[in-house]
Short mmCIF file of C-alpha atoms and ligand atoms in Angstrom, two decimals:
data_model
loop_
_atom_site.label_atom_id
_atom_site.label_comp_id
_atom_site.label_asym_id
_atom_site.label_seq_id
_atom_site.Cartn_x
_atom_site.Cartn_y
_atom_site.Cartn_z
CA UNK S 1 -7.67 -7.57 7.42
CA UNK S 2 -10.31 -9.10 10.29
CA UNK S 3 -12.20 -5.90 9.72
CA UNK S 4 -12.49 -5.53 6.07
CA UNK S 5 -16.24 -5.82 5.70
CA UNK S 6 -15.05 -6.45 1.84
CA UNK S 7 -13.45 -10.09 2.65
CA UNK S 8 -17.03 -12.00 1.03
CA UNK S 9 -17.43 -16.33 1.84
CA UNK S 10 -19.10 -18.91 -0.88
CA UNK S 11 -20.20 -21.01 0.25
CA UNK S 12 -21.55 -24.32 -1.49
CA UNK S 13 -23.80 -26.69 -0.95
CA UNK S 14 -25.94 -29.78 -1.98
CA UNK S 15 -28.77 -31.16 0.44
CA UNK S 16 -27.11 -29.23 3.60
CA UNK S 17 -30.97 -28.72 4.23
CA UNK S 18 -29.71 -29.97 7.63
CA UNK S 19 -27.13 -27.67 8.37
CA UNK S 20 -26.98 -25.36 6.38
CA UNK S 21 -28.69 -22.08 8.02
CA UNK S 22 -26.35 -22.55 11.40
CA UNK S 23 -23.46 -22.54 9.17
CA UNK S 24 -24.90 -19.29 7.38
CA UNK S 25 -25.39 -17.79 10.42
CA UNK S 26 -21.83 -18.39 12.18
CA UNK S 27 -20.11 -16.93 9.06
CA UNK S 28 -22.37 -14.18 8.91
CA UNK S 29 -22.04 -13.55 12.25
CA UNK S 30 -17.60 -12.87 10.66
CA UNK S 31 -18.13 -12.27 7.18
CA UNK S 32 -20.21 -9.36 6.49
CA UNK S 33 -21.22 -10.66 3.32
CA UNK S 34 -22.06 -14.04 3.21
CA UNK S 35 -22.68 -16.18 -0.43
CA UNK S 36 -24.49 -19.29 -0.53
CA UNK S 37 -25.00 -21.46 -3.47
CA UNK S 38 -27.28 -23.81 -3.76
CA UNK S 39 -26.69 -26.20 -6.46
CA UNK S 40 -29.71 -28.13 -7.69
CA UNK S 41 -30.04 -29.64 -4.27
CA UNK S 42 -33.96 -31.20 -3.73
CA UNK S 43 -33.78 -31.39 -0.27
CA UNK S 44 -34.77 -27.70 0.51
CA UNK S 45 -31.76 -26.05 0.78
CA UNK S 46 -32.83 -22.50 0.38
CA UNK S 47 -36.03 -22.65 2.38
CA UNK S 48 -33.52 -22.94 5.28
CA UNK S 49 -32.10 -20.26 4.47
CA UNK S 50 -34.95 -17.88 4.45
CA UNK S 51 -34.92 -14.56 5.89
CA UNK S 52 -30.99 -14.24 6.51
CA UNK S 53 -29.61 -11.87 5.48
CA UNK S 54 -26.90 -13.43 3.00
CA UNK S 55 -27.33 -13.67 -0.82
CA UNK S 56 -28.42 -17.36 -1.99
CA UNK S 57 -27.87 -18.12 -5.37
CA UNK S 58 -29.70 -21.07 -6.80
CA UNK S 59 -28.68 -23.79 -10.38
CA UNK S 60 -31.72 -25.08 -11.62
CA UNK S 61 -29.88 -28.16 -12.30
CA UNK S 62 -26.63 -29.27 -10.45
CA UNK S 63 -23.76 -28.59 -11.75
CA UNK S 64 -20.97 -30.04 -9.79
CA UNK S 65 -19.25 -28.09 -6.52
CA UNK S 66 -16.47 -26.47 -8.98
CA UNK S 67 -19.03 -24.73 -10.92
CA UNK S 68 -20.91 -23.80 -7.41
CA UNK S 69 -18.10 -21.45 -6.47
CA UNK S 70 -17.08 -19.87 -9.61
CA UNK S 71 -20.53 -19.11 -9.39
CA UNK S 72 -19.79 -17.56 -5.99
CA UNK S 73 -16.92 -15.83 -7.49
CA UNK S 74 -17.95 -14.35 -9.79
CA UNK S 75 -20.60 -12.65 -7.68
CA UNK S 76 -17.93 -11.80 -5.06
CA UNK S 77 -16.64 -10.56 -7.30
CA UNK S 78 -19.75 -8.20 -8.64
CA UNK S 79 -19.85 -6.85 -5.20
CA UNK S 80 -16.50 -5.46 -4.76
CA UNK S 81 -14.56 -8.47 -2.57
CA UNK S 82 -10.97 -8.27 -1.62
CA UNK S 83 -10.91 -11.69 -1.08
CA UNK S 84 -13.40 -15.18 -1.05
CA UNK S 85 -13.31 -17.62 2.38
CA UNK S 86 -14.44 -20.95 0.67
CA UNK S 87 -16.60 -23.24 3.35
CA UNK S 88 -17.90 -26.51 2.83
CA UNK S 89 -21.91 -26.19 2.74
CA UNK S 90 -21.87 -29.21 5.23
CA UNK S 91 -20.46 -27.96 8.72
CA UNK S 92 -17.11 -29.73 8.08
CA UNK S 93 -15.33 -26.64 9.17
CA UNK S 94 -15.56 -23.94 11.89
CA UNK S 95 -16.12 -20.65 11.29
CA UNK S 96 -14.28 -19.24 14.12
CA UNK S 97 -11.05 -20.51 12.32
CA UNK S 98 -11.88 -17.42 10.02
CA UNK S 99 -10.00 -15.39 11.16
CA UNK S 100 -6.62 -17.88 11.18
CA UNK S 101 -7.43 -17.75 7.99
CA UNK S 102 -8.06 -13.63 7.51
CA UNK S 103 -4.57 -12.96 9.61
CA UNK S 104 -2.66 -15.48 7.21
CA UNK S 105 -3.99 -13.57 3.97
CA UNK S 106 -2.29 -10.41 6.21
CA UNK S 107 0.76 -11.64 6.68
CA UNK S 108 0.44 -13.82 3.01
CA UNK S 109 -1.16 -11.32 1.07
CA UNK S 110 -0.08 -12.66 -2.21
CA UNK S 111 -1.35 -16.68 -1.55
CA UNK S 112 -4.06 -18.52 -1.60
CA UNK S 113 -4.20 -19.72 1.97
CA UNK S 114 -5.63 -23.15 2.43
CA UNK S 115 -6.35 -24.74 6.27
CA UNK S 116 -5.50 -27.48 6.45
CA UNK S 117 -7.17 -30.07 8.17
CA UNK S 118 -3.47 -31.78 9.91
CA UNK S 119 -4.36 -32.19 13.49
CA UNK S 120 -7.20 -34.75 13.34
CA UNK S 121 -6.33 -36.14 10.11
CA UNK S 122 -6.54 -39.87 11.56
CA UNK S 123 -10.43 -39.44 11.76
CA UNK S 124 -10.81 -39.01 7.75
CA UNK S 125 -12.19 -42.30 6.27
CA UNK S 126 -8.69 -44.28 5.48
CA UNK S 127 -9.11 -44.58 1.83
CA UNK S 128 -9.83 -41.12 1.91
CA UNK S 129 -6.20 -40.19 3.37
CA UNK S 130 -4.95 -42.03 1.25
CA UNK S 131 -6.51 -39.96 -1.83
CA UNK S 132 -5.67 -36.38 0.19
CA UNK S 133 -1.90 -37.80 -0.41
CA UNK S 134 -1.67 -38.98 -3.35
CA UNK S 135 -3.52 -35.59 -4.27
CA UNK S 136 -1.06 -32.91 -2.86
CA UNK S 137 2.12 -34.54 -4.10
CA UNK S 138 0.70 -34.89 -7.80
CA UNK S 139 -0.73 -31.19 -7.39
CA UNK S 140 2.30 -30.20 -5.79
CA UNK S 141 4.39 -31.63 -8.91
CA UNK S 142 1.77 -29.85 -11.15
CA UNK S 143 2.22 -26.78 -9.25
CA UNK S 144 5.98 -26.80 -9.40
CA UNK S 145 5.33 -26.01 -5.31
CA UNK S 146 6.97 -27.40 -2.43
CA UNK S 147 4.27 -29.79 -0.62
CA UNK S 148 1.07 -27.94 -0.82
CA UNK S 149 -0.69 -29.35 2.71
CA UNK S 150 -4.23 -30.81 2.37
CA UNK S 151 -4.90 -30.06 -1.58
CA UNK S 152 -8.23 -30.91 -0.76
CA UNK S 153 -9.70 -28.73 1.36
CA UNK S 154 -12.87 -26.90 0.99
CA UNK S 155 -11.27 -23.47 3.70
CA UNK S 156 -9.76 -21.62 1.98
CA UNK S 157 -8.92 -18.41 0.52
CA UNK S 158 -8.74 -16.32 -2.26
CA UNK S 159 -7.40 -12.73 -3.00
CA UNK S 160 -9.78 -11.32 -5.67
CA UNK S 161 -6.97 -9.95 -7.30
CA UNK S 162 -6.04 -13.90 -8.04
CA UNK S 163 -10.00 -14.65 -8.52
CA UNK S 164 -9.78 -11.93 -11.58
CA UNK S 165 -7.56 -13.08 -13.87
CA UNK S 166 -9.55 -17.01 -13.52
CA UNK S 167 -11.14 -17.83 -16.69
CA UNK S 168 -14.24 -18.09 -14.39
CA UNK S 169 -16.84 -20.50 -15.80
CA UNK S 170 -19.55 -21.38 -13.88
CA UNK S 171 -22.11 -22.14 -16.56
CA UNK S 172 -19.82 -25.21 -17.19
CA UNK S 173 -20.35 -28.90 -14.85
CA UNK S 174 -17.44 -28.68 -12.23
CA UNK S 175 -17.54 -31.40 -9.24
CA UNK S 176 -13.82 -31.76 -7.23
CA UNK S 177 -11.68 -31.34 -9.78
CA UNK S 178 -12.08 -27.58 -9.39
CA UNK S 179 -9.86 -26.50 -6.37
CA UNK S 180 -7.10 -28.98 -7.56
CA UNK S 181 -6.51 -27.57 -11.25
CA UNK S 182 -7.35 -24.16 -9.67
CA UNK S 183 -3.97 -24.68 -7.80
CA UNK S 184 -1.95 -25.16 -10.59
CA UNK S 185 -3.89 -22.69 -12.76
CA UNK S 186 -2.63 -19.98 -9.71
CA UNK S 187 1.03 -21.62 -8.95
CA UNK S 188 1.72 -20.84 -12.25
CA UNK S 189 0.19 -16.92 -12.75
CA UNK S 190 3.07 -16.90 -9.41
CA UNK S 191 0.34 -17.28 -6.81
CA UNK S 192 1.26 -20.43 -4.30
CA UNK S 193 -0.48 -21.59 -1.48
CA UNK S 194 0.08 -21.60 2.07
CA UNK S 195 -1.21 -23.45 4.86
CA UNK S 196 -3.39 -22.62 8.20
CA UNK S 197 -4.22 -25.81 10.08
CA UNK S 198 -6.70 -26.77 11.59
CA UNK S 199 -8.96 -29.92 12.79
CA UNK S 200 -12.12 -30.63 10.69
CA UNK S 201 -15.18 -31.75 12.11
CA UNK S 202 -16.17 -35.52 11.34
CA UNK S 203 -19.17 -36.48 12.08
CA UNK S 204 -20.59 -40.10 12.03
CA UNK S 205 -23.69 -39.28 9.90
CA UNK S 206 -21.29 -36.75 7.22
CA UNK S 207 -22.13 -38.71 3.71
CA UNK S 208 -20.14 -37.48 1.47
CA UNK S 209 -20.78 -36.61 -2.56
CA UNK S 210 -17.43 -37.01 -3.62
CA UNK S 211 -16.48 -40.49 -5.39
CA UNK S 212 -13.32 -41.66 -3.72
CA UNK S 213 -12.60 -43.22 -6.93
CA UNK S 214 -13.77 -41.45 -9.72
CA UNK S 215 -13.37 -37.61 -8.36
CA UNK S 216 -9.57 -39.20 -7.64
CA UNK S 217 -9.83 -40.51 -11.55
CA UNK S 218 -11.00 -37.22 -12.54
CA UNK S 219 -8.46 -34.90 -10.93
CA UNK S 220 -6.02 -37.52 -11.67
CA UNK S 221 -6.33 -36.85 -15.61
CA UNK S 222 -6.70 -33.97 -15.14
CA UNK S 223 -2.92 -33.06 -13.58
CA UNK S 224 -2.05 -35.02 -15.97
CA UNK S 225 -3.10 -33.56 -18.52
CA UNK S 226 -0.79 -29.58 -17.20
CA UNK S 227 2.17 -32.84 -15.99
CA UNK S 228 2.36 -34.00 -19.84
CA UNK S 229 1.89 -30.25 -21.84
CA UNK S 230 4.67 -29.36 -19.69
CA UNK S 231 7.17 -32.19 -20.27
CA UNK S 232 6.33 -33.75 -17.30
CA UNK S 233 7.25 -30.43 -15.34
CA UNK S 234 10.81 -32.46 -13.74
CA UNK S 235 11.61 -28.78 -12.23
CA UNK S 236 7.77 -28.53 -10.60
CA UNK S 237 8.85 -32.72 -9.35
CA UNK S 238 12.63 -30.99 -8.14
CA UNK S 239 10.82 -28.82 -5.91
CA UNK S 240 8.53 -31.10 -4.47
CA UNK S 241 11.57 -33.08 -3.68
CA UNK S 242 13.04 -29.29 -2.35
CA UNK S 243 15.90 -30.09 -4.87
CA UNK S 244 15.76 -27.22 -6.51
CA UNK S 245 14.57 -23.56 -4.24
CA UNK S 246 10.95 -22.51 -3.31
CA UNK S 247 9.83 -20.33 -5.81
CA UNK S 248 7.85 -18.72 -2.73
CA UNK S 249 11.30 -16.68 -1.85
CA UNK S 250 10.87 -14.66 -5.04
CA UNK S 251 7.89 -13.93 -4.51
CA UNK S 252 6.80 -12.68 -0.70
CA UNK S 253 8.66 -12.96 2.44
CA UNK S 254 10.21 -16.36 3.72
CA UNK S 255 8.48 -19.25 2.76
CA UNK S 256 7.85 -20.49 5.88
CA UNK S 257 4.44 -22.30 6.14
CA UNK S 258 2.17 -20.71 9.35
CA UNK S 259 0.97 -23.89 10.39
CA UNK S 260 0.28 -23.17 14.16
N1 GDP O 301 -22.49 -26.52 -4.71
C1 GDP O 301 -21.94 -27.80 -5.82
N2 GDP O 301 -22.04 -27.71 -4.05
C2 GDP O 301 -21.97 -29.33 -3.16
C3 GDP O 301 -21.43 -30.11 -5.05
N3 GDP O 301 -21.34 -31.22 -4.14
C4 GDP O 301 -21.09 -31.42 -3.23
N4 GDP O 301 -20.74 -30.11 -2.97
C5 GDP O 301 -20.34 -29.42 -1.20
O1 GDP O 301 -19.21 -29.17 -1.70
C6 GDP O 301 -18.44 -29.00 0.11
C7 GDP O 301 -18.09 -30.62 0.28
O2 GDP O 301 -18.77 -32.12 -0.19
P1 GDP O 301 -19.00 -32.86 0.33
O3 GDP O 301 -19.47 -33.89 -0.25
O4 GDP O 301 -19.05 -32.71 1.96
O5 GDP O 301 -17.44 -33.23 0.39
P2 GDP O 301 -16.04 -34.06 0.97
O6 GDP O 301 -16.48 -33.09 2.74
O7 GDP O 301 -15.17 -33.10 0.42
O8 GDP O 301 -16.43 -35.34 1.30
C8 GDP O 301 -20.18 -29.24 0.23
O9 GDP O 301 -20.00 -28.22 0.57
C9 GDP O 301 -20.85 -29.34 -0.66
O10 GDP O 301 -22.36 -28.68 -0.08
C10 GDP O 301 -22.39 -29.92 -5.79
O11 GDP O 301 -22.66 -30.95 -7.11
N5 GDP O 301 -22.30 -28.35 -6.12
MG1 MG O 302 -17.62 -32.94 3.63
#
């Protein structure tokens, strides 16, 4: 897939003037089509991208990361994308890792590929590490999938065939919940995840729009809704605990996670 010109990058950006231009340029060196969704930024993010051969979409008001991603997906599908690679706009993901996601997608074509921050996890703030672990377990249970690694990573590859099945709602406010929920919805459609290990970049000047308590609570509530609707989905829990077999064995080659 490395040479596929129809793999489109979608980069959500909210007040990322400091790093967005360099990031968009580096992604553009690796993927022919790059979409940046500027979500009502007030710091001149859009102006920083002037003159670059990319597609810039702008929301007049801030609708949240999930809404921005969905707007990017709709645009990518309209371009005829074969797959979409998402990266955070703050430069926490290394564009140099994109080929590894493409290679994993070639090996596991019917999967969402997650670039999982495993290498230097210890650099993440402790509260975030705890919240992420909790989210991994909770989302894996609701997905009925053995432990999803780094369910909160925004560096992913989504096959377009899957995106076309999703009820995309780019005009609706949607925060970080989207990236959790999409894993659950996809799993119930038979699209599971695989992970490749990456190092995320943590800089002392990195700020986060993720509100550890509020956003974790929003995600927990939404995931709980999925679990309640399935009667707490005991089969899902048993799969996470590996009492029941890995459902990925049925829908593709070996379910061995290509974490390396
Ligand atoms: N479109 C959009 N993107 C956002 C919003 N908030 C954050 N982002 C983007 O989502 C990515 C991750 O956000 P960040 O605040 O760094 O969260 P963290 O890395 O999980 O702590 C970055 O690319 C942000 O620019 C938002 O309200 N709208
Ligand atoms: Mg960040």
